[in-house]
mmCIF file of the N, C-alpha and C atoms, coordinates in Angstrom:
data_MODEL
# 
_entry.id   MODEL 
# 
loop_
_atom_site.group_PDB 
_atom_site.id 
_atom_site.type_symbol 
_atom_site.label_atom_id 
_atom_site.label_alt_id 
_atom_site.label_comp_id 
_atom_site.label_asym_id 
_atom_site.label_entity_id 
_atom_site.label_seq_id 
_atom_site.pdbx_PDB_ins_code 
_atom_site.Cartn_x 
_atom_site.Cartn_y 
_atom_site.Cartn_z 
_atom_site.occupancy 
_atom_site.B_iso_or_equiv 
_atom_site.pdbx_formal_charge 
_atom_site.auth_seq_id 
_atom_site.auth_comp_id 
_atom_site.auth_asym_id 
_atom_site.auth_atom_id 
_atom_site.pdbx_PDB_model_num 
ATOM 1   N N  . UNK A 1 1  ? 11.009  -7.229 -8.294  1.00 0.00 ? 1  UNK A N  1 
ATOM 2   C CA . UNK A 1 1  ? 11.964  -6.235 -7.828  1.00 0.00 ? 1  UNK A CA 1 
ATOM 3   C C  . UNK A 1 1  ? 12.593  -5.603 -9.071  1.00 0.00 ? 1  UNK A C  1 
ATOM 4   N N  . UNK A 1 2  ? 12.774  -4.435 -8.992  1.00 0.00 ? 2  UNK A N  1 
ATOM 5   C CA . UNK A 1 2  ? 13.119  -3.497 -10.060 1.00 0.00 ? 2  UNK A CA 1 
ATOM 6   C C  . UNK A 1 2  ? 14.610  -2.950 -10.097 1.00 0.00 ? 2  UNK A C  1 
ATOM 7   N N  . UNK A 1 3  ? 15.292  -2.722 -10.847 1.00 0.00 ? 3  UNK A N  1 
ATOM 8   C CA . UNK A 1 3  ? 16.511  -2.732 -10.724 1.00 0.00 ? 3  UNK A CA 1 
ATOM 9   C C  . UNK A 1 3  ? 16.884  -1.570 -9.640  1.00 0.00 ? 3  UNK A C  1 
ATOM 10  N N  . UNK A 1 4  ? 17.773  -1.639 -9.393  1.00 0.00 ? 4  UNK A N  1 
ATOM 11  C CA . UNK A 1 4  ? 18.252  -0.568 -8.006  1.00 0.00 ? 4  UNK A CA 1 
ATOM 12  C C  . UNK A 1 4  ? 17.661  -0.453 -6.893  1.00 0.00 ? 4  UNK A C  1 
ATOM 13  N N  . UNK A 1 5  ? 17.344  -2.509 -6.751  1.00 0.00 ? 5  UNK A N  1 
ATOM 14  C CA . UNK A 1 5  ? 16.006  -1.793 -5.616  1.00 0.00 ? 5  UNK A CA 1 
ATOM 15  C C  . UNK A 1 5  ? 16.539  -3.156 -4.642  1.00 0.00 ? 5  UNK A C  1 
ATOM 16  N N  . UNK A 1 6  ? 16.574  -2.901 -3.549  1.00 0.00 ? 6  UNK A N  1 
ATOM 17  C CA . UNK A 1 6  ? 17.271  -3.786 -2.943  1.00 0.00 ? 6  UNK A CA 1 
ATOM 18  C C  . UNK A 1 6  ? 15.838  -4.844 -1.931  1.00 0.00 ? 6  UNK A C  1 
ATOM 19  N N  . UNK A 1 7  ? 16.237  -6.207 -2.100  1.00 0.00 ? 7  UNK A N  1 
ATOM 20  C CA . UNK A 1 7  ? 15.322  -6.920 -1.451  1.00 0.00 ? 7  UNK A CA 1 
ATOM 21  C C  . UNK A 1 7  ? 14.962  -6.416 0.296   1.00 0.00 ? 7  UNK A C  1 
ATOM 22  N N  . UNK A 1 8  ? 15.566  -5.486 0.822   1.00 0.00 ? 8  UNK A N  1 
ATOM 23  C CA . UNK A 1 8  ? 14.839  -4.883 2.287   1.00 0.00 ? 8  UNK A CA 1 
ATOM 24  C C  . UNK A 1 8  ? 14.292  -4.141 1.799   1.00 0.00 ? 8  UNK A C  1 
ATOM 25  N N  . UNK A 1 9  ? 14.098  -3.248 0.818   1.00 0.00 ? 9  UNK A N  1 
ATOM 26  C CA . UNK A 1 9  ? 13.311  -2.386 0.578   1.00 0.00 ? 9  UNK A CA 1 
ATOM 27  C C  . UNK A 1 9  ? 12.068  -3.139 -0.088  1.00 0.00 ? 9  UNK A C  1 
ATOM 28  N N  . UNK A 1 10 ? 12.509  -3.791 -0.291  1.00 0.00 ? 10 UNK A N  1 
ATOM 29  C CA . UNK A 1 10 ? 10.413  -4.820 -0.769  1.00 0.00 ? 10 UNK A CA 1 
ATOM 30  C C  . UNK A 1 10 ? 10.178  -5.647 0.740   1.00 0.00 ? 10 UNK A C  1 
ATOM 31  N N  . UNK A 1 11 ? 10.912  -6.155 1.146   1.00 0.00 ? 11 UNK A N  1 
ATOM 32  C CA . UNK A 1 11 ? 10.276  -6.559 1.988   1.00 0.00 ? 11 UNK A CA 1 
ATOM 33  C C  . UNK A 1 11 ? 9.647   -5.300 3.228   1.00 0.00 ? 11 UNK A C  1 
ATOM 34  N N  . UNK A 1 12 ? 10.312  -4.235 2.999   1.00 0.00 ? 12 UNK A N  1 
ATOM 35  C CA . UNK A 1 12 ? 9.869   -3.234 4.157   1.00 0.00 ? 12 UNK A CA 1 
ATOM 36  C C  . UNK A 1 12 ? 8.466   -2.633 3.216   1.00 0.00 ? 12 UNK A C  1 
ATOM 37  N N  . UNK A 1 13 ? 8.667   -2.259 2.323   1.00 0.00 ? 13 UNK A N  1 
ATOM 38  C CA . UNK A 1 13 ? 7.093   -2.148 1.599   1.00 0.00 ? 13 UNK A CA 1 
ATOM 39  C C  . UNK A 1 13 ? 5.981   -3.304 1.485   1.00 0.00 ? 13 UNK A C  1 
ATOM 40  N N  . UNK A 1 14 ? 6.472   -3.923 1.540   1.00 0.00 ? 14 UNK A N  1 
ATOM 41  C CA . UNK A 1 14 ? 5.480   -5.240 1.842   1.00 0.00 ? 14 UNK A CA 1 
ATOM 42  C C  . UNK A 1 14 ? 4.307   -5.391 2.994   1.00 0.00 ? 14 UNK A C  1 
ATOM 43  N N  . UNK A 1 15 ? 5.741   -5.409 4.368   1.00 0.00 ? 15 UNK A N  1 
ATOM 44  C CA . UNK A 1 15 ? 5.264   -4.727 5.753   1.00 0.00 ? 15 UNK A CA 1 
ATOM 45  C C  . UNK A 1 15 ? 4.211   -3.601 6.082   1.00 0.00 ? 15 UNK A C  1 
ATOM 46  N N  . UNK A 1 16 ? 5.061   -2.617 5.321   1.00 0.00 ? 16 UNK A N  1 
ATOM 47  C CA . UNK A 1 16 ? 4.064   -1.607 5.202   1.00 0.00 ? 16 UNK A CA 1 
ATOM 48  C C  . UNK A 1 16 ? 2.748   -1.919 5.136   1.00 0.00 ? 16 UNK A C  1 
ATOM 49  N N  . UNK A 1 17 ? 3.012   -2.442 3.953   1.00 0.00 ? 17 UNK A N  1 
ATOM 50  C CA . UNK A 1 17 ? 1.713   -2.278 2.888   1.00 0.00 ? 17 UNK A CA 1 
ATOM 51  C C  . UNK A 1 17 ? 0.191   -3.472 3.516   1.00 0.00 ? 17 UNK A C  1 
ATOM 52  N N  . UNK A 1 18 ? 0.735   -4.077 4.641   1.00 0.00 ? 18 UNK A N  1 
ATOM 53  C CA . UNK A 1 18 ? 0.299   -5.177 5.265   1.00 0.00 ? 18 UNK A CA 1 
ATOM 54  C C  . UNK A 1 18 ? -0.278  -4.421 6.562   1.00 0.00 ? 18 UNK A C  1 
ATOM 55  N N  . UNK A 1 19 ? 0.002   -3.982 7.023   1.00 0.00 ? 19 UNK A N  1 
ATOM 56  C CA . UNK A 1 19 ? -0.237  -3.083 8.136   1.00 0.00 ? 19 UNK A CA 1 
ATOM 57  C C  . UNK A 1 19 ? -1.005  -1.960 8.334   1.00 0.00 ? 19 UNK A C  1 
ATOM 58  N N  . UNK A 1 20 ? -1.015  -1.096 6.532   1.00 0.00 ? 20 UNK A N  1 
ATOM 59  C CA . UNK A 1 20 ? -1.689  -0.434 5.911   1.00 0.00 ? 20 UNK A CA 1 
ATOM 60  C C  . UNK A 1 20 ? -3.377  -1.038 6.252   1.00 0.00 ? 20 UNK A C  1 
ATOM 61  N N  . UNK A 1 21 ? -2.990  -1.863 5.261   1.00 0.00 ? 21 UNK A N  1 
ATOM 62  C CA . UNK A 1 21 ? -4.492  -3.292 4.908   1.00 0.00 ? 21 UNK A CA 1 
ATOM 63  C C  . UNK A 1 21 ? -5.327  -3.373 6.284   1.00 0.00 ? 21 UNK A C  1 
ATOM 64  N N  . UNK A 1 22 ? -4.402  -3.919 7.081   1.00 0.00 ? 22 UNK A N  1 
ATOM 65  C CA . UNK A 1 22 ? -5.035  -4.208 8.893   1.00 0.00 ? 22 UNK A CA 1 
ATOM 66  C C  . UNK A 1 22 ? -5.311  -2.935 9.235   1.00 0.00 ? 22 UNK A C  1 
ATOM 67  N N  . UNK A 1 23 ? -4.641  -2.147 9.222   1.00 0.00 ? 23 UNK A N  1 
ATOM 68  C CA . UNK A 1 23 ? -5.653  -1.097 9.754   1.00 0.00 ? 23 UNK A CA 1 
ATOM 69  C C  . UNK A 1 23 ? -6.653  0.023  9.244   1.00 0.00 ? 23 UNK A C  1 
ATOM 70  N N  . UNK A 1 24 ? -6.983  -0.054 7.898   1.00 0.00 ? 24 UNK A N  1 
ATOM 71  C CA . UNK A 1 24 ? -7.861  0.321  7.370   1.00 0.00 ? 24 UNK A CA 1 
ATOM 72  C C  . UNK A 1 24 ? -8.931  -0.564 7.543   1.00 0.00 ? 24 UNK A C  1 
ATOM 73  N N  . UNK A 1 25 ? -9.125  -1.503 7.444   1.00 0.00 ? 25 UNK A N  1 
ATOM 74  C CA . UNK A 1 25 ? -9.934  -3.154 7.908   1.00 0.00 ? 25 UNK A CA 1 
ATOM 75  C C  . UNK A 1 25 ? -10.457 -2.735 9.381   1.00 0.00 ? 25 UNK A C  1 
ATOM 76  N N  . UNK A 1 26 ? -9.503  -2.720 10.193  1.00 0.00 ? 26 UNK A N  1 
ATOM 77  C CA . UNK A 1 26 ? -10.041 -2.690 11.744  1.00 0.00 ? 26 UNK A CA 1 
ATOM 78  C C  . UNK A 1 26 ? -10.875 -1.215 11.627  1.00 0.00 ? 26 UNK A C  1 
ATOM 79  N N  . UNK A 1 27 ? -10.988 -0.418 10.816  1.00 0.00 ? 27 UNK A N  1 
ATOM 80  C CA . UNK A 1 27 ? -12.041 0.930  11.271  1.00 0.00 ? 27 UNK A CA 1 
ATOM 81  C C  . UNK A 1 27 ? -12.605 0.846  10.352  1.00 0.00 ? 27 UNK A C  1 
ATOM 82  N N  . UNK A 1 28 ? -12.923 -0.522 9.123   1.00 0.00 ? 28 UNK A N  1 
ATOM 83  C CA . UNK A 1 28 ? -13.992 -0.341 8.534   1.00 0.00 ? 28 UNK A CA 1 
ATOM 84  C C  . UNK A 1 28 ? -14.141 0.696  7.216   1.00 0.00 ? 28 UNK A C  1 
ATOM 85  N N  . UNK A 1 29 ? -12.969 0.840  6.927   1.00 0.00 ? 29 UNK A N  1 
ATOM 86  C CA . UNK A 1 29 ? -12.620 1.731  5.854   1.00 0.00 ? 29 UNK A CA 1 
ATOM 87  C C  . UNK A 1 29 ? -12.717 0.926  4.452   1.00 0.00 ? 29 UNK A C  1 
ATOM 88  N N  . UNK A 1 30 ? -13.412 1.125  3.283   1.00 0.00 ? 30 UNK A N  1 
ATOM 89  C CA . UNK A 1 30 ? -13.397 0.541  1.839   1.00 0.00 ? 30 UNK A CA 1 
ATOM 90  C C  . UNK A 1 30 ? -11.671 1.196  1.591   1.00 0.00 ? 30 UNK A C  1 
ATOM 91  N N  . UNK A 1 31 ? -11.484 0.096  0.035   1.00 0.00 ? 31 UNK A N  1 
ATOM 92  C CA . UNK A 1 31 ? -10.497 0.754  -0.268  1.00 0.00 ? 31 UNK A CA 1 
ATOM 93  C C  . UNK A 1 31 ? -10.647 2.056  -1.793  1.00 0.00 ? 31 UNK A C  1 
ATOM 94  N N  . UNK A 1 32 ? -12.043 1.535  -1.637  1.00 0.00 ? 32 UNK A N  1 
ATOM 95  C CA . UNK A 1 32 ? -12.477 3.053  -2.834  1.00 0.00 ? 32 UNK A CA 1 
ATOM 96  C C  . UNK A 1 32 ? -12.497 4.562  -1.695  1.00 0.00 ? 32 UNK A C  1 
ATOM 97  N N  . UNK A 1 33 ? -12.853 3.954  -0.184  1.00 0.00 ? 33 UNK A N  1 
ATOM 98  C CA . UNK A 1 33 ? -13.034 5.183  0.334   1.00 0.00 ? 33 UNK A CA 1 
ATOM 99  C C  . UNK A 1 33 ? -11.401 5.891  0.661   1.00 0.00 ? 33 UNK A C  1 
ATOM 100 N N  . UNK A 1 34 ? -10.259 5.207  1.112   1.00 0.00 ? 34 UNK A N  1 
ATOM 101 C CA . UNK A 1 34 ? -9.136  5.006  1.402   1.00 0.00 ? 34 UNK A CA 1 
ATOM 102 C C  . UNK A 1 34 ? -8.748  5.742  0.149   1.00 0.00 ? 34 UNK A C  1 
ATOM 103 N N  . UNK A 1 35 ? -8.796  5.381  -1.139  1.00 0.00 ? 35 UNK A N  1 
ATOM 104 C CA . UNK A 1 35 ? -8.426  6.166  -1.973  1.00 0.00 ? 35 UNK A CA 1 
ATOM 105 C C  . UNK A 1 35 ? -8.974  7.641  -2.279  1.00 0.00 ? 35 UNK A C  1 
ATOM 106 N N  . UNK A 1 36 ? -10.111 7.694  -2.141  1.00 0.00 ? 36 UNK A N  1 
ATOM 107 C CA . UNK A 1 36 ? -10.514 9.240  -2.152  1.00 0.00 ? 36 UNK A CA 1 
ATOM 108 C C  . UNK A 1 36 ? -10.226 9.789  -1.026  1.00 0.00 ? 36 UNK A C  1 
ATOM 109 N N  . UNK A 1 37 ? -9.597  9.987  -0.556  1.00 0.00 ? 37 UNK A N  1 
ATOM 110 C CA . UNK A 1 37 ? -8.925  10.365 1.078   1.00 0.00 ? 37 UNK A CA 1 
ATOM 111 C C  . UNK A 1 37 ? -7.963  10.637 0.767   1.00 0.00 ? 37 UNK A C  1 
ATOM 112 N N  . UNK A 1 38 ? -6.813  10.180 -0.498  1.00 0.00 ? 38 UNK A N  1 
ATOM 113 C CA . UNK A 1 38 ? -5.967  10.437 -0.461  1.00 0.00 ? 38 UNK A CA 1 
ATOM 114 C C  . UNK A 1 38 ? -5.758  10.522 -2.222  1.00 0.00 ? 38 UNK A C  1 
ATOM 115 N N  . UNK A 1 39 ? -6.809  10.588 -3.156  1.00 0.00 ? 39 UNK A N  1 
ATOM 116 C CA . UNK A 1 39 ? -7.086  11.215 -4.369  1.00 0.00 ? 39 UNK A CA 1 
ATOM 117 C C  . UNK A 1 39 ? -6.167  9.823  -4.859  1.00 0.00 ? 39 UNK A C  1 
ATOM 118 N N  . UNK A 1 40 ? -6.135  8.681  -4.769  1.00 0.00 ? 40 UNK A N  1 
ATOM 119 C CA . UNK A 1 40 ? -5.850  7.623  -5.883  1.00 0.00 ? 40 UNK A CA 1 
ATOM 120 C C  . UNK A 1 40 ? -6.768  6.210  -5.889  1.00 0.00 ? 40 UNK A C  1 
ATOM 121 N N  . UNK A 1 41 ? -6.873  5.454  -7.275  1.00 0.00 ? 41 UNK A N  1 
ATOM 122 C CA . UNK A 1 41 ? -7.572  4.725  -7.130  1.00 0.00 ? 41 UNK A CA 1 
ATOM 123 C C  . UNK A 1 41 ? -8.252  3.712  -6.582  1.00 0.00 ? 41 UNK A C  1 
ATOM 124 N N  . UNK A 1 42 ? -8.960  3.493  -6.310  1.00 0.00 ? 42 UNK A N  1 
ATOM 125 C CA . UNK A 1 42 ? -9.221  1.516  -5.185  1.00 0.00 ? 42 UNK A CA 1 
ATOM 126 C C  . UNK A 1 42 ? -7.635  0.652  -5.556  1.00 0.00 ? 42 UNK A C  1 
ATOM 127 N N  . UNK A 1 43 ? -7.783  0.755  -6.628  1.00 0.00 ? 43 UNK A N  1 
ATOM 128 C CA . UNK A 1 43 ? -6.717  -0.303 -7.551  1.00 0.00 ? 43 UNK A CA 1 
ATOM 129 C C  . UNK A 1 43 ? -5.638  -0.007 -7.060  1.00 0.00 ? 43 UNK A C  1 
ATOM 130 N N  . UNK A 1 44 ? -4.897  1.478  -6.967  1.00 0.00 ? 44 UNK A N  1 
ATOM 131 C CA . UNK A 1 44 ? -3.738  1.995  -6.798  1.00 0.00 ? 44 UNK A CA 1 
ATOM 132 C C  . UNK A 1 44 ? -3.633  1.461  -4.656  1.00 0.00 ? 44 UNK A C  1 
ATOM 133 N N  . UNK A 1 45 ? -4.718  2.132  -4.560  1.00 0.00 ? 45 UNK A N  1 
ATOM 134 C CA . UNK A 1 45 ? -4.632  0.963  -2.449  1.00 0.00 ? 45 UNK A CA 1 
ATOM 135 C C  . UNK A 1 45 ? -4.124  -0.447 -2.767  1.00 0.00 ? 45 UNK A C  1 
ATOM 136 N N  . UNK A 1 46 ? -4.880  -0.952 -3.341  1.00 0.00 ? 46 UNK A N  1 
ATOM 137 C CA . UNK A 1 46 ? -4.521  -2.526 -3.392  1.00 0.00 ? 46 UNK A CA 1 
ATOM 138 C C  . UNK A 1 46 ? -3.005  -2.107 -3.795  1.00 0.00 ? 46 UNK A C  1 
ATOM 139 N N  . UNK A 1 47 ? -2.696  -2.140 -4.740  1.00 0.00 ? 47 UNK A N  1 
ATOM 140 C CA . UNK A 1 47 ? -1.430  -2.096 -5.390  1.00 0.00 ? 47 UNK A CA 1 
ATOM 141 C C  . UNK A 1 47 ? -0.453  -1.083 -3.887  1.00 0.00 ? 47 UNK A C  1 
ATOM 142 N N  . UNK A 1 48 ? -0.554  -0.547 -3.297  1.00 0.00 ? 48 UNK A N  1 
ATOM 143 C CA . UNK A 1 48 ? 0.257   -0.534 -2.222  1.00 0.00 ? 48 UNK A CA 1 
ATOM 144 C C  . UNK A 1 48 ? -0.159  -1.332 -1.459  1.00 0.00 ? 48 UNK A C  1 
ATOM 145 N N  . UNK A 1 49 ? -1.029  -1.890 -0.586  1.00 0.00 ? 49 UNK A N  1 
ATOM 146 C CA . UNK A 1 49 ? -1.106  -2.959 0.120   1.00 0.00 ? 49 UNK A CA 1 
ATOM 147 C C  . UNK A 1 49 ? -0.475  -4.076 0.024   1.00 0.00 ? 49 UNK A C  1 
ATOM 148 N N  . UNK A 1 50 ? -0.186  -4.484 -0.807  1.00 0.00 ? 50 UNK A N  1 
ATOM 149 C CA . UNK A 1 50 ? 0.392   -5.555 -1.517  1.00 0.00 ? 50 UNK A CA 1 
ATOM 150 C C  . UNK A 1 50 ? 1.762   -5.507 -2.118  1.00 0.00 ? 50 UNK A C  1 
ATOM 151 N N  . UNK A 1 51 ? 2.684   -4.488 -1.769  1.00 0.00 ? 51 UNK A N  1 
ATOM 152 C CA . UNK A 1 51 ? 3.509   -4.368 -1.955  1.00 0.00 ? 51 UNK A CA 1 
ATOM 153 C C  . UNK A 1 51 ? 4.082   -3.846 -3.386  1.00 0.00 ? 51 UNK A C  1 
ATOM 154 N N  . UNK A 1 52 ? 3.287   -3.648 -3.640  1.00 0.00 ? 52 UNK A N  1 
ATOM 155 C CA . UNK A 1 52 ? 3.485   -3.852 -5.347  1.00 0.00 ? 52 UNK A CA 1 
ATOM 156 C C  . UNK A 1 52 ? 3.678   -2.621 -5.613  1.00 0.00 ? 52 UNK A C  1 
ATOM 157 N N  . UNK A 1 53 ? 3.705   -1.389 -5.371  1.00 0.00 ? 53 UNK A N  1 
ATOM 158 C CA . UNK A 1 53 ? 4.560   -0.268 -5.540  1.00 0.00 ? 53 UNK A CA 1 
ATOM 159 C C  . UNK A 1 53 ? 4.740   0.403  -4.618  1.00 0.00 ? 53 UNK A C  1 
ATOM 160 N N  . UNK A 1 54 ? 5.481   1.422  -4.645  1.00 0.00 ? 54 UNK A N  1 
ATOM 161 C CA . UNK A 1 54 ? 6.771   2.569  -3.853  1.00 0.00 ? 54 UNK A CA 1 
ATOM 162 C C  . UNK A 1 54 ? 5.503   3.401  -3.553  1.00 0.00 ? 54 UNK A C  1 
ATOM 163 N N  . UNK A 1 55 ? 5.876   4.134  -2.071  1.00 0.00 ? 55 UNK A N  1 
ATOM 164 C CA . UNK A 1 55 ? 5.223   4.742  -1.279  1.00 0.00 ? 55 UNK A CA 1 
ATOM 165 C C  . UNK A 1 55 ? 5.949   6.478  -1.601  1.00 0.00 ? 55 UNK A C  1 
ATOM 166 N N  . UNK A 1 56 ? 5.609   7.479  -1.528  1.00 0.00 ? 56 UNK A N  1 
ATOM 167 C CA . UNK A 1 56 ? 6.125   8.837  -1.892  1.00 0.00 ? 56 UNK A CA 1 
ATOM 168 C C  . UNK A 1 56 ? 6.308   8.894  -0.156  1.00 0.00 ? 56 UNK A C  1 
ATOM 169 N N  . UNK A 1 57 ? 7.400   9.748  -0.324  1.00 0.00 ? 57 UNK A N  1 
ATOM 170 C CA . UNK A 1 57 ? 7.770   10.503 1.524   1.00 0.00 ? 57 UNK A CA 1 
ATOM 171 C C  . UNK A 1 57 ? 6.828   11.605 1.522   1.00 0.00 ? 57 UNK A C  1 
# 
């Protein structure tokens, strides 16, 4: 957790980022394809899936 960042807000990106995962999974989606869909890396999916960084509005 990064400064100014309050523990609901990781745990709600977390959620997210978990839910993300399951449903790209249930239609069979790669996460290299997931990323060119939305122009960022395999690496950068994982890394939101996993909570591990901030989502843009």
């Amino acid at each position: 957790m990064s400064a100014g960042e309050s523990s609901g807000s990781v745990v709600r990106r977390i959620l997210l980022g978990s839910q993300l995962r399951r449903l790209r999974e249930s239609r069979g989606i790669t996460r290299e394809a997931a990323g060119y869909s939305i122009r960022a890396s395999e690496s950068k999916i994982s890394r939101m899936e996993l909570g591990r960084v901030s989502f843009k509005a």
